[in-house]
XYZ file of C-alpha atoms in Angstrom:
170
model
C 219.200 -132.301 190.007
C 222.882 -132.929 189.536
C 222.164 -134.166 186.088
C 220.275 -130.959 185.278
C 223.244 -128.806 186.454
C 225.651 -130.920 184.380
C 223.484 -130.522 181.287
C 223.279 -126.752 181.849
C 227.061 -126.528 182.287
C 227.654 -128.558 179.102
C 225.266 -126.318 177.185
C 226.937 -123.224 178.627
C 230.327 -124.639 177.626
C 229.110 -125.297 174.079
C 227.625 -121.760 173.863
C 230.842 -120.260 175.192
C 232.914 -122.280 172.721
C 230.659 -121.045 169.903
C 231.010 -117.384 171.009
C 234.804 -117.717 171.264
C 234.925 -119.457 167.865
C 232.844 -116.614 166.257
C 234.991 -113.964 167.955
C 238.171 -115.632 166.667
C 236.965 -115.668 163.054
C 235.617 -112.130 163.337
C 239.017 -110.964 164.596
C 240.720 -112.744 161.664
C 238.328 -111.033 159.238
C 239.065 -107.662 160.842
C 242.818 -108.353 160.585
C 242.389 -109.068 156.870
C 240.401 -105.839 156.462
C 243.110 -103.909 158.304
C 245.765 -105.467 156.059
C 243.767 -104.491 152.962
C 243.330 -100.945 154.252
C 247.065 -100.676 154.959
C 247.786 -101.761 151.375
C 245.311 -99.160 150.074
C 246.890 -96.478 152.275
C 250.336 -97.382 150.968
C 249.057 -97.266 147.370
C 247.510 -93.827 147.992
C 250.744 -92.571 149.580
C 252.669 -93.740 146.519
C 250.136 -91.947 144.313
C 250.489 -88.757 146.350
C 254.285 -88.984 146.057
C 253.991 -89.352 142.274
C 251.610 -86.372 142.088
C 253.971 -84.259 144.206
C 256.843 -85.159 141.895
C 254.744 -84.215 138.857
C 253.688 -80.973 140.558
C 257.283 -79.985 141.265
C 258.212 -80.885 137.692
C 255.384 -78.752 136.284
C 256.161 -75.814 138.607
C 259.785 -75.392 137.611
C 260.407 -71.650 137.097
C 262.239 -72.164 133.805
C 259.305 -74.191 132.421
C 256.756 -71.597 133.504
C 258.928 -68.825 132.033
C 259.176 -70.709 128.721
C 255.403 -71.272 128.615
C 254.709 -67.637 129.519
C 256.945 -66.442 126.700
C 255.341 -68.861 124.266
C 251.665 -68.362 125.107
C 251.435 -65.007 126.870
C 254.177 -63.146 124.993
C 255.308 -61.438 128.213
C 258.638 -59.771 128.801
C 260.711 -60.135 131.934
C 259.955 -57.664 134.712
C 262.157 -54.585 134.724
C 263.478 -53.154 137.991
C 261.542 -49.933 137.319
C 258.294 -51.916 137.555
C 258.909 -53.035 141.144
C 257.673 -50.535 143.742
C 256.287 -50.624 147.252
C 252.718 -49.614 147.989
C 253.874 -46.565 149.952
C 255.707 -45.092 146.952
C 252.928 -45.493 144.365
C 251.054 -42.392 143.217
C 248.654 -41.516 140.402
C 251.513 -40.075 138.371
C 253.200 -43.511 138.409
C 250.157 -45.071 136.770
C 250.081 -42.348 134.131
C 253.822 -42.760 133.493
C 253.445 -46.536 133.059
C 250.514 -46.063 130.684
C 252.530 -43.605 128.615
C 255.532 -45.976 128.484
C 253.309 -48.886 127.460
C 251.665 -46.810 124.735
C 255.012 -45.585 123.415
C 256.417 -49.136 123.464
C 253.405 -50.512 121.577
C 253.480 -47.855 118.834
C 255.322 -48.857 115.672
C 257.911 -46.489 114.209
C 256.385 -43.688 112.157
C 252.961 -43.790 113.795
C 250.590 -40.887 113.525
C 251.117 -37.890 115.835
C 248.564 -37.063 118.526
C 245.355 -35.766 117.020
C 242.775 -33.263 118.242
C 239.232 -34.438 118.945
C 236.299 -32.121 119.544
C 233.824 -32.563 122.399
C 234.956 -35.816 123.971
C 233.255 -36.790 127.219
C 235.861 -37.750 129.825
C 234.573 -39.837 132.754
C 235.926 -38.643 136.065
C 237.102 -35.278 134.668
C 235.249 -32.245 135.933
C 234.288 -30.026 133.014
C 233.215 -26.416 133.282
C 229.497 -25.775 133.134
C 228.600 -26.395 129.515
C 226.557 -23.776 127.712
C 223.609 -24.757 125.573
C 225.679 -24.441 122.415
C 229.133 -26.088 122.435
C 230.355 -23.649 119.794
C 230.178 -20.882 122.447
C 233.027 -22.496 124.424
C 236.584 -21.192 124.003
C 238.671 -23.287 121.602
C 240.968 -24.637 124.362
C 238.092 -26.320 126.212
C 236.745 -28.044 123.106
C 239.854 -30.065 122.256
C 241.449 -33.062 123.880
C 244.820 -34.514 122.893
C 244.500 -38.195 122.075
C 247.388 -40.435 121.131
C 246.267 -42.765 118.353
C 247.302 -46.403 118.392
C 247.115 -48.353 115.135
C 245.202 -51.624 115.196
C 247.444 -54.610 114.684
C 246.523 -57.445 112.328
C 246.811 -60.035 115.112
C 243.221 -60.654 116.379
C 244.466 -62.010 119.723
C 246.507 -58.883 120.534
C 245.327 -57.065 123.650
C 247.337 -54.138 124.997
C 248.369 -54.289 128.635
C 246.966 -50.810 129.326
C 244.361 -48.738 127.519
C 245.827 -45.991 125.338
C 246.538 -42.862 127.387
C 244.232 -39.879 127.068
C 245.633 -36.484 128.023
C 243.209 -33.705 128.851
C 244.517 -30.214 128.166
C 243.295 -27.737 130.780
C 241.810 -24.526 129.452
C 244.376 -21.909 128.533
C 247.156 -24.293 127.427
């Protein structure tokens, strides 16, 4: 019986040595994996630092201003364009549209012209009779400022040309 216990203890010792041996090599493999992951993390951090440097280089205000002037053909903001939301009214929008239209017109452009029977969305018109010729002359005309078409096919005005509706009697 003593021999049987000794054999069992030797086998248990061999099994334990094998488990410890496997655990040791598994721990070494995990340490190598951790080292590889740390190297990858460091490489990614370096890449992020390079991208941040490129981002700050690309977002320099003077570079963006130069590109905006080159590709967008924008002018610098004027102090009159900066307002708070509390001070904005419909007349401000009309004033800005008029200024933009006047700025975009070349010297010697055509004067405002009269147009008959133009439908104006959002403008309440008096009840129209069956025959438009029965209306008084003042209600049949609308003052429209004409804007010449430029030769540049990529030109797009910032605001649509202003349309002024003359109330009846003026």
